[in-house]
C-alpha cells in the first residue's frame, strides 16, 4: 500500500475545505471499496479524509412526506430502519441482496453510490483499462466480459455499476444532496451516475471536491407492489448478472403507474421511460410485461461472454413485474424465486 | 468416549477458535524483515531490465532481490525436485531471466514492514522481451503428446464400440480451478545463525519442505527445521514447496535476518491448480444394460517445464464391468504454471466425465441410472484383474437410494416439479484410491498414565490431531485427554506429505504398531509386580484397558500402568514404529460412494438450487465419525462448487488469469449449501491394513459434480457438458 496522509474531518465545511485543498485526496467512509482499490494500486490517494465522524448518520422525515438518509448511515442500519422497512421495503430488499452482513455493517450510504465497477481489468493494474488510465484501451471488450454491460456501453468502456442499493434508488427517483466549495446542490438520481461515453474514468457527475450529504427519498415508496429480483452466479454474495427493481401502483385491476430499473446491465442503474410507458393503464398481464421487456432491450447489445444477459434480463423483468403486480416480492432470505 | 469408531470433537478445536493456534505468518522473531513478491506482467519471454531505484528509495526498504543479485541457489534442476515433483524441470524462482508464465515471481522486496515491502514492490519496474504465448487448451489439441500413464487396454474397445447395441460418445470439459484455501501461502524463516534455519511454513509436508530447502540452498538437512503445526486449508496447494518458501529463505540468507513472506490473495493464483481438461468418453452397451466398450481419452494441460499427469481415465475400468476398454491421456504444454494436485486429483475430473456419460447412456438405454450402475457392477478391478480388498458399493447404492427416496423418481426429464420450479434428481458413483504410505510414529508413555504421540505429518484441517490421539487412546486404553499429539515438525518421526487421503491409514497404523510395542513392554513390566496377577502373561495375553494392563482371559486379573512401571523402575516408555503398506498387488484398494442430488430450478430464470444431497460412503473403518462426516460434507461442498461455480478465467490474449480474487472466483456461499446427509456404510476390511482404515479426505468430492449435472439434466432436459453449469448454459 502506498503511504498516505490521514486526516479526520470534524465538520462538513472542514471536509470540503480539506478536499478542495488537496486534489489527490479522497474521503473515506466504510472503506470497503476504497481500501481494496488502494491495496491493488488502483486508487492512489495521497491523503485520506476520514468523514466517519461527521453528523450525517440520521434518517429524518422530510416536509414532503419522504425520508432523508444521511450519507454515513450504514447499509445495514438503513435496511432494518423501521420507516424504510415499512414505507420503502424495496430499498431494504435491494440492500439486503448485496454483499454480506459484515460488509453492509461497514458500508455507508454515500460510499455505496460511489463504489466502482468490478470489471476484473479495472482491478488489475497489469492490464490496460480506460477507466483506470484513460487512453490505455479497454481489455474487456474483446476479453473476459461475462459481468459486463449490454446497454449504454461505449467503445471506450463496457463496465457495469455494481450496486444493488442504487438500482432501488433509481427506481424510487431519489435525490442526492451534495455540498462543495460553491455551496449545496441537489442531483436527481438519474443524473448522478454517468454512461461511459468517451470519459469512462468519470463514474458520476459529483465533482471531485464535493461531498455527498444525504439521499432523499420522495414520498412514493411503492410499499404495496414492488420487488427487487437479483440474479447472480451463486445464491448469495455475488454481484448481479441482472437485477430488477420494480414499483407499481394498481387501481381497479389496471396499472396506474409503474417504474423499473435494472442493475448489472449498464454503467449506471438503467431506467427507460419508453419501456415503462408500455405498462401504463394496462392490465398486469404477462403479454404486456413482455412488450415492456422487448422495448427495454430493443437496443441491447452483448459481447462474447455476456450476450445471454439480454435474454436473462428479458425474463427477469417479466418475472419481477409479475412479482410486483401479485404483491409477492422476492424474499432475500429464501433463495427460491417468488 | 475415546475408542476408534466413536465421534470425538477436535482436540485442537479450542486452540483454533480462540486464536491460540498459530499459523505460518503469525510467528514473531526479533528483527524480522518482511518480503513482498513482484509478479511478472507477461506470460512468456525474458526480463531484460529491472529498475530498482524507486523501490530502493522508499524508506524502510532493505533490499530487492532479483535473479541478478540474489544469493546462491543450486544450479541443477534436479536440486529443486521435491518428493512429489512430476517429471521435468521444476520452476526455479528468481533463478534466471526467463518468464515461464504470467505472474511468476520476478523480484523480492525486503523491508522493515509489510506495507512498505508491498508498496515498494509496486515501484519495481521490469522490462520484458515478450514472446508469443499460448494458454488455451483447445488450441493445442494437435500439439499434445502422450502422457504414457494409462492402464493397459483390454479386448478391442474400438471394435466392440462399433458393434454395440447402444452407443454414447461425448466430450466433457472442465476448466482450471484453484484451491483457494483460507490461509495464504506464507513462511516465517527464523535466521538462527551458524547456518541454521527454523522455518514456519504453510505446507502439507514439513519434511518435504525441509529436504527441498536443504537441497536448493546446500544446507545440512539437520540445520533446517520446518514447522507447520496448523494449516488454514490447502487442498493440495501445499503439497509441493511453493515459491514463497525458497524466496523467504533467499531473503533470510541475503539479509542474515529472519524474514516473513506472505503471498497476496492474487498471488494465490500464481502457482498450481487443477488442470483444465477435455475428455472424450465413449460407451458401448448391450440393450440389456451391460457395457461392451469403454473408451476414455483425456487431454489435459501442463506447463512448459514439467509434465504434470493425473490419473483421469483409469476409473472407468476400475469401477464397471466391461470386457473391452481403452484409455488415452494427452498433455498439452501451455505457458502457465505447472498444475498441482487438487482434492481428488484426476478422480474428481475423470469420474465427472464418466458418471455424466453413464447417465447419458442410461437415458439412451431407457434404464434408471442406478439400475445401469448395478448391471455394470464389478466385483473385480477390471484394469488389474484382481478382487477388491473390500467393496461395499452395492450397499452405498442401497442405503443412499433409500435415504434419498430414489424409487420415487420419474425418469423422464422435466417430469417433476414443485410450483414454479423444475425438480431434478441425479446420481453418480464415486471412487478413490485407498492408499497407505510409509510413516513412523513415536509414543512416549509416562508413569502418570499420560501419552505423547508424535509423527511429522501435518494437519491441514481434516482432524489429524484428533485422529492420532484417538488411535493412541484406543490402543493404550487411555482417556483422550491423557494423550497429547505432536505433529507438523520435521524433527519428528518420518512422514510423507499429508494428501491422497492416506494420513489416517499411514499415521494410524504406525501409531497402532508403536502402541503394540508399548503394550508388550508393559506386560513385561507387569509381570515384575509383586504377586502379579499377570505373572505368567505373555505379551499377547493382555490388553490395555482404562489405564490398566488386563488379562484377555480373565479381566479380573490386571495391573495398573503406574504399578507396572514402578515395578520396572521406569518413568517413561518410548516406542517408535514404522508402518508401511502391505500391498502385494493381489487386491485393489479403493473407497467408494454413491451420491444422490436434488436440484430445484426456476423454470423461466434457470437459477439452480441444490436442495438435497445424500452421499453414502464405504471407506473401511471410520476412526472418528464426527470429523469424517465433516470431511465428506466439505468434499460435497467442493463438488458443488465444481458443478456450479468454480472457474479460473484466463484472458488468452494476455495469457493472464483475470478473476484472481474471491469476489470474482466463486466458491459456494452458505446460501448455496442446503441439506447434505452423510452415510457411512459398514465396511470391514481385514486385508487393507491392520486398522482396516481407508481414508475419507477426498471421496466426498468425487462424483458430486456429476450427480448435480445429471440432476440438472433431469430437471431441464438440457445436457451441459462443460463445467461449471452456469445460468447462461441452461437458459434454453
Ligand atoms: C466482497 C464484496 C462484495 C460486495 N458485494 C456487493 C453486492 O453484491 N452489491 C452491492 O451493492 N455492493 C456490494 N459490495 C460493495 C459495497 O456495497 C460497497 O463497497 C460499499 O457500499 C461502499 O461503501 P463504503 O462506505 O465502504 O465506501 P468507501 O470504500 O469508504 O468509499 C467508496 C468511495 O466513495 C467515496 N465516498 C464515501 N463516502 C462519501 C461521501 N459521503 N461523499 C463523497 N464521497 C464519498 C470514497 O472517497 C470512495 O471513493 C461488495 C463489496 C465487497 C468488498
Ligand atoms: S470495461 Fe471499462 S473498466 Fe473494464 S477494462 Fe474496459 S474500460 Fe476498463
CSV table of C-alpha atoms in Angstrom, one decimal, chain A residues 33-336:
chain,number,residue,atom,x,y,z
A,33,UNK,CA,-14.3,-0.4,-1.6
A,34,UNK,CA,-11.7,2.2,-1.3
A,35,UNK,CA,-9.2,0.2,0.8
A,36,UNK,CA,-9.5,-2.8,-1.6
A,37,UNK,CA,-8.7,-0.5,-4.5
A,38,UNK,CA,-5.8,1.1,-2.7
A,39,UNK,CA,-4.3,-2.3,-1.9
A,40,UNK,CA,-4.4,-3.1,-5.6
A,41,UNK,CA,-2.8,0.2,-6.5
A,42,UNK,CA,-6.0,1.2,-8.5
A,43,UNK,CA,-6.7,4.2,-6.2
A,44,UNK,CA,-3.7,6.1,-5.0
A,45,UNK,CA,-4.9,8.9,-2.8
A,46,UNK,CA,-2.1,10.9,-1.2
A,47,UNK,CA,-4.5,11.8,1.6
A,48,UNK,CA,-7.5,10.1,3.2
A,49,UNK,CA,-10.0,12.4,4.8
A,50,UNK,CA,-12.0,10.4,7.3
A,51,UNK,CA,-15.6,11.6,7.3
A,52,UNK,CA,-17.0,8.9,9.6
A,53,UNK,CA,-17.3,11.4,12.5
A,54,UNK,CA,-19.5,13.8,10.6
A,55,UNK,CA,-23.1,14.2,11.7
A,56,UNK,CA,-24.5,12.5,8.6
A,57,UNK,CA,-25.9,9.4,10.4
A,58,UNK,CA,-29.6,10.2,10.8
A,59,UNK,CA,-32.6,9.2,8.9
A,60,UNK,CA,-35.2,12.1,9.1
A,61,UNK,CA,-38.7,12.8,7.8
A,62,UNK,CA,-38.9,15.4,5.1
A,63,UNK,CA,-41.6,18.0,4.7
A,64,UNK,CA,-42.8,16.3,1.5
A,65,UNK,CA,-43.5,13.0,3.3
A,66,UNK,CA,-40.3,11.4,2.3
A,67,UNK,CA,-37.1,10.4,4.1
A,68,UNK,CA,-33.7,12.0,4.2
A,69,UNK,CA,-30.9,9.5,4.7
A,70,UNK,CA,-27.6,10.8,6.0
A,71,UNK,CA,-24.6,9.8,3.8
A,72,UNK,CA,-23.0,7.9,6.7
A,73,UNK,CA,-26.0,5.7,7.6
A,74,UNK,CA,-24.6,2.2,7.4
A,75,UNK,CA,-26.3,0.0,4.7
A,76,UNK,CA,-27.4,-2.5,7.4
A,77,UNK,CA,-29.0,0.2,9.6
A,78,UNK,CA,-30.8,1.5,6.6
A,79,UNK,CA,-32.1,-1.9,5.6
A,80,UNK,CA,-33.5,-2.5,9.0
A,81,UNK,CA,-34.8,1.0,9.7
A,82,UNK,CA,-38.5,0.7,10.6
A,83,UNK,CA,-39.6,3.6,8.3
A,84,UNK,CA,-37.6,2.0,5.4
A,85,UNK,CA,-38.9,-1.4,6.1
A,86,UNK,CA,-42.5,-0.1,6.2
A,87,UNK,CA,-42.6,2.6,3.5
A,88,UNK,CA,-39.6,1.6,1.2
A,89,UNK,CA,-39.4,-2.2,1.5
A,90,UNK,CA,-37.9,-2.2,-1.9
A,91,UNK,CA,-34.9,-0.3,-0.7
A,92,UNK,CA,-34.4,-2.6,2.3
A,93,UNK,CA,-34.7,-5.6,0.0
A,94,UNK,CA,-32.1,-4.3,-2.5
A,95,UNK,CA,-29.6,-3.5,0.2
A,96,UNK,CA,-30.0,-7.0,1.7
A,97,UNK,CA,-29.5,-8.5,-1.7
A,98,UNK,CA,-26.0,-7.0,-1.8
A,99,UNK,CA,-22.6,-8.0,-0.3
A,100,UNK,CA,-22.6,-9.7,3.1
A,101,UNK,CA,-23.8,-8.7,6.5
A,102,UNK,CA,-20.3,-7.8,7.6
A,103,UNK,CA,-19.8,-5.6,4.6
A,104,UNK,CA,-23.2,-4.0,5.0
A,105,UNK,CA,-22.3,-3.1,8.6
A,106,UNK,CA,-19.4,-1.1,7.4
A,107,UNK,CA,-20.7,0.2,4.1
A,108,UNK,CA,-22.2,3.7,4.1
A,109,UNK,CA,-25.0,5.2,2.0
A,110,UNK,CA,-22.7,7.6,0.3
A,111,UNK,CA,-19.9,5.1,-0.3
A,112,UNK,CA,-22.4,2.7,-1.9
A,113,UNK,CA,-23.3,5.3,-4.5
A,114,UNK,CA,-19.6,5.8,-5.3
A,115,UNK,CA,-18.4,2.2,-5.3
A,116,UNK,CA,-16.6,1.4,-8.5
A,117,UNK,CA,-17.1,-1.2,-11.1
A,118,UNK,CA,-16.0,-4.8,-10.5
A,119,UNK,CA,-14.6,-5.2,-14.0
A,120,UNK,CA,-11.6,-7.6,-13.5
A,121,UNK,CA,-9.3,-5.5,-15.6
A,122,UNK,CA,-10.1,-2.3,-13.7
A,123,UNK,CA,-8.8,-4.1,-10.6
A,124,UNK,CA,-5.6,-5.5,-12.2
A,125,UNK,CA,-3.1,-2.7,-12.8
A,126,UNK,CA,-1.1,-5.0,-15.0
A,127,UNK,CA,-3.8,-4.8,-17.7
A,128,UNK,CA,-4.9,-1.9,-19.9
A,129,UNK,CA,-8.1,-0.2,-18.8
A,130,UNK,CA,-9.6,3.1,-20.0
A,131,UNK,CA,-11.4,3.7,-16.8
A,132,UNK,CA,-8.2,3.5,-14.7
A,133,UNK,CA,-5.9,5.0,-17.3
A,134,UNK,CA,-7.7,7.0,-20.0
A,135,UNK,CA,-6.5,6.1,-23.4
A,136,UNK,CA,-4.9,2.8,-22.4
A,137,UNK,CA,-7.6,0.8,-24.1
A,138,UNK,CA,-10.4,-1.4,-22.9
A,139,UNK,CA,-9.3,-5.0,-22.2
A,140,UNK,CA,-12.9,-6.2,-21.6
A,141,UNK,CA,-14.4,-5.5,-25.0
A,142,UNK,CA,-12.5,-8.5,-26.5
A,143,UNK,CA,-11.6,-10.1,-23.3
A,144,UNK,CA,-13.4,-11.7,-20.3
A,145,UNK,CA,-16.7,-9.8,-20.2
A,146,UNK,CA,-19.3,-12.0,-18.6
A,147,UNK,CA,-20.1,-9.4,-16.0
A,148,UNK,CA,-20.3,-6.5,-18.4
A,149,UNK,CA,-22.9,-4.2,-19.9
A,150,UNK,CA,-25.5,-4.9,-22.6
A,151,UNK,CA,-26.9,-1.4,-22.6
A,152,UNK,CA,-25.5,2.1,-22.8
A,153,UNK,CA,-21.9,0.9,-23.2
A,154,UNK,CA,-19.3,2.7,-25.4
A,155,UNK,CA,-16.3,1.8,-27.4
A,156,UNK,CA,-14.2,3.0,-24.6
A,157,UNK,CA,-15.8,1.1,-21.7
A,158,UNK,CA,-18.4,-1.7,-21.2
A,159,UNK,CA,-18.3,-1.8,-17.4
A,160,UNK,CA,-21.3,-2.1,-15.1
A,161,UNK,CA,-22.1,-0.3,-11.9
A,162,UNK,CA,-22.2,-3.0,-9.3
A,163,UNK,CA,-24.5,-1.5,-6.7
A,164,UNK,CA,-27.9,-3.1,-5.7
A,165,UNK,CA,-29.0,-0.2,-3.5
A,166,UNK,CA,-28.6,2.3,-6.3
A,167,UNK,CA,-31.0,0.3,-8.5
A,168,UNK,CA,-33.7,0.8,-5.9
A,169,UNK,CA,-32.8,4.4,-5.5
A,170,UNK,CA,-33.0,5.0,-9.3
A,171,UNK,CA,-36.5,3.4,-9.4
A,172,UNK,CA,-37.6,5.4,-6.4
A,173,UNK,CA,-36.3,8.6,-8.1
A,174,UNK,CA,-34.2,9.6,-5.1
A,175,UNK,CA,-32.3,12.9,-4.9
A,176,UNK,CA,-28.7,13.2,-3.9
A,177,UNK,CA,-27.8,16.2,-1.7
A,178,UNK,CA,-24.2,17.3,-2.1
A,179,UNK,CA,-22.0,20.1,-0.9
A,180,UNK,CA,-18.9,21.7,-2.4
A,181,UNK,CA,-16.8,24.8,-2.4
A,182,UNK,CA,-19.6,26.6,-4.2
A,183,UNK,CA,-22.4,25.5,-1.9
A,184,UNK,CA,-25.0,22.9,-1.8
A,185,UNK,CA,-26.8,21.3,-4.8
A,186,UNK,CA,-29.3,18.5,-5.4
A,187,UNK,CA,-28.7,16.0,-8.1
A,188,UNK,CA,-31.6,13.9,-9.4
A,189,UNK,CA,-30.6,10.2,-9.2
A,190,UNK,CA,-30.9,9.7,-12.9
A,191,UNK,CA,-28.3,12.4,-13.4
A,192,UNK,CA,-26.0,11.1,-10.7
A,193,UNK,CA,-24.2,8.2,-12.4
A,194,UNK,CA,-23.0,8.6,-16.0
A,195,UNK,CA,-22.7,6.5,-19.1
A,196,UNK,CA,-19.1,5.8,-20.0
A,197,UNK,CA,-19.1,7.6,-23.4
A,198,UNK,CA,-15.5,8.6,-24.0
A,199,UNK,CA,-14.8,9.6,-20.4
A,200,UNK,CA,-15.2,6.2,-18.6
A,201,UNK,CA,-12.8,7.5,-15.9
A,202,UNK,CA,-15.8,9.5,-14.6
A,203,UNK,CA,-18.4,7.3,-12.9
A,204,UNK,CA,-20.6,10.1,-11.7
A,205,UNK,CA,-21.4,13.8,-12.0
A,206,UNK,CA,-20.2,14.5,-8.5
A,207,UNK,CA,-17.3,16.9,-8.6
A,208,UNK,CA,-14.1,15.7,-7.0
A,209,UNK,CA,-14.3,18.3,-4.3
A,210,UNK,CA,-17.9,17.7,-3.4
A,211,UNK,CA,-19.2,15.6,-0.6
A,212,UNK,CA,-22.4,13.6,-0.5
A,213,UNK,CA,-24.5,14.7,2.4
A,214,UNK,CA,-27.7,12.8,2.1
A,215,UNK,CA,-30.0,10.8,-0.2
A,216,UNK,CA,-33.6,12.0,-0.2
A,217,UNK,CA,-36.5,9.6,-0.9
A,218,UNK,CA,-39.7,11.1,-2.3
A,219,UNK,CA,-42.9,10.1,-0.5
A,220,UNK,CA,-43.9,7.5,-3.1
A,221,UNK,CA,-42.4,4.2,-1.9
A,222,UNK,CA,-44.5,1.6,-3.7
A,223,UNK,CA,-44.8,-0.4,-0.5
A,224,UNK,CA,-47.7,-2.5,-1.7
A,225,UNK,CA,-46.5,-3.6,-5.1
A,226,UNK,CA,-42.7,-3.8,-5.5
A,227,UNK,CA,-39.9,-6.3,-5.8
A,228,UNK,CA,-36.2,-6.5,-6.0
A,229,UNK,CA,-35.1,-9.5,-8.0
A,230,UNK,CA,-31.4,-10.2,-8.3
A,231,UNK,CA,-30.0,-13.0,-10.5
A,232,UNK,CA,-26.3,-14.0,-9.9
A,233,UNK,CA,-23.8,-16.8,-10.3
A,234,UNK,CA,-24.3,-18.0,-6.8
A,235,UNK,CA,-27.2,-17.6,-4.4
A,236,UNK,CA,-25.6,-15.0,-2.2
A,237,UNK,CA,-22.5,-12.8,-2.1
A,238,UNK,CA,-22.1,-12.2,-5.8
A,239,UNK,CA,-22.7,-9.2,-7.9
A,240,UNK,CA,-25.8,-9.2,-10.1
A,241,UNK,CA,-25.7,-10.6,-13.6
A,242,UNK,CA,-29.1,-8.8,-13.9
A,243,UNK,CA,-31.2,-7.3,-11.2
A,244,UNK,CA,-34.6,-5.6,-11.4
A,245,UNK,CA,-36.3,-3.1,-9.1
A,246,UNK,CA,-40.0,-2.6,-9.7
A,247,UNK,CA,-42.5,-0.3,-8.2
A,248,UNK,CA,-46.1,-0.4,-9.3
A,249,UNK,CA,-49.4,1.3,-8.5
A,250,UNK,CA,-52.5,-0.7,-9.3
A,251,UNK,CA,-56.1,0.6,-9.4
A,252,UNK,CA,-59.1,-1.3,-10.5
A,253,UNK,CA,-57.0,-4.1,-12.0
A,254,UNK,CA,-55.1,-1.7,-14.1
A,255,UNK,CA,-51.5,-0.4,-13.8
A,256,UNK,CA,-51.7,3.3,-12.9
A,257,UNK,CA,-48.0,3.8,-12.6
A,258,UNK,CA,-45.1,1.5,-13.0
A,259,UNK,CA,-41.4,2.1,-12.9
A,260,UNK,CA,-38.5,-0.2,-13.1
A,261,UNK,CA,-34.7,0.0,-13.0
A,262,UNK,CA,-32.1,-2.6,-13.9
A,263,UNK,CA,-28.8,-3.4,-12.3
A,264,UNK,CA,-25.8,-5.3,-13.7
A,265,UNK,CA,-26.6,-4.3,-17.3
A,266,UNK,CA,-25.1,-0.8,-17.7
A,267,UNK,CA,-22.7,1.7,-16.4
A,268,UNK,CA,-25.5,3.1,-14.3
A,269,UNK,CA,-28.8,1.8,-12.9
A,270,UNK,CA,-30.8,1.6,-16.1
A,271,UNK,CA,-34.2,3.3,-16.5
A,272,UNK,CA,-36.1,3.5,-19.7
A,273,UNK,CA,-39.2,5.7,-19.7
A,274,UNK,CA,-40.3,4.4,-23.1
A,275,UNK,CA,-40.4,0.8,-21.8
A,276,UNK,CA,-42.2,1.9,-18.6
A,277,UNK,CA,-44.8,3.7,-20.7
A,278,UNK,CA,-45.8,0.4,-22.3
A,279,UNK,CA,-47.2,-0.6,-18.9
A,280,UNK,CA,-49.3,2.5,-18.1
A,281,UNK,CA,-53.0,1.9,-17.9
A,282,UNK,CA,-52.6,-1.8,-19.0
A,283,UNK,CA,-53.7,-4.9,-17.2
A,284,UNK,CA,-50.8,-6.6,-15.4
A,285,UNK,CA,-50.5,-9.4,-17.8
A,286,UNK,CA,-47.5,-11.4,-19.0
A,287,UNK,CA,-48.1,-10.3,-22.6
A,288,UNK,CA,-47.8,-6.6,-21.5
A,289,UNK,CA,-44.7,-7.3,-19.4
A,290,UNK,CA,-43.1,-9.0,-22.4
A,291,UNK,CA,-43.8,-5.9,-24.6
A,292,UNK,CA,-42.2,-3.7,-21.9
A,293,UNK,CA,-39.2,-6.0,-21.8
A,294,UNK,CA,-38.9,-6.0,-25.6
A,295,UNK,CA,-38.9,-2.3,-25.6
A,296,UNK,CA,-36.4,-2.1,-22.8
A,297,UNK,CA,-34.0,-4.3,-24.7
A,298,UNK,CA,-34.5,-3.0,-28.2
A,299,UNK,CA,-31.0,-1.5,-28.3
A,300,UNK,CA,-29.3,-4.1,-26.1
A,301,UNK,CA,-26.0,-5.5,-27.5
A,302,UNK,CA,-23.9,-8.1,-25.8
A,303,UNK,CA,-20.4,-9.3,-26.1
A,304,UNK,CA,-18.7,-12.7,-26.3
A,305,UNK,CA,-19.5,-13.9,-22.8
A,306,UNK,CA,-22.4,-11.8,-21.8
A,307,UNK,CA,-24.9,-11.9,-24.7
A,308,UNK,CA,-27.0,-14.2,-22.6
A,309,UNK,CA,-27.8,-11.3,-20.3
A,310,UNK,CA,-30.2,-9.9,-22.9
A,311,UNK,CA,-32.5,-12.9,-22.6
A,312,UNK,CA,-31.9,-13.2,-18.9
A,313,UNK,CA,-32.8,-9.5,-18.4
A,314,UNK,CA,-36.0,-10.1,-20.5
A,315,UNK,CA,-37.1,-13.0,-18.3
A,316,UNK,CA,-36.1,-11.2,-15.1
A,317,UNK,CA,-38.1,-8.1,-15.9
A,318,UNK,CA,-41.2,-10.1,-16.9
A,319,UNK,CA,-40.9,-12.1,-13.7
A,320,UNK,CA,-40.2,-9.1,-11.5
A,321,UNK,CA,-43.2,-7.2,-12.9
A,322,UNK,CA,-45.3,-10.2,-12.2
A,323,UNK,CA,-44.0,-10.4,-8.6
A,324,UNK,CA,-44.8,-6.7,-8.0
A,325,UNK,CA,-48.2,-7.0,-9.6
A,326,UNK,CA,-49.1,-10.0,-7.5
A,327,UNK,CA,-47.8,-8.4,-4.4
A,328,UNK,CA,-45.4,-11.2,-3.8
A,329,UNK,CA,-42.0,-9.5,-3.7
A,330,UNK,CA,-38.8,-11.6,-3.9
A,331,UNK,CA,-37.5,-12.6,-0.4
A,332,UNK,CA,-33.8,-12.1,0.0
A,333,UNK,CA,-33.6,-14.7,2.7
A,334,UNK,CA,-35.3,-17.5,0.8
A,335,UNK,CA,-33.4,-18.0,-2.4
A,336,UNK,CA,-36.4,-19.7,-4.1
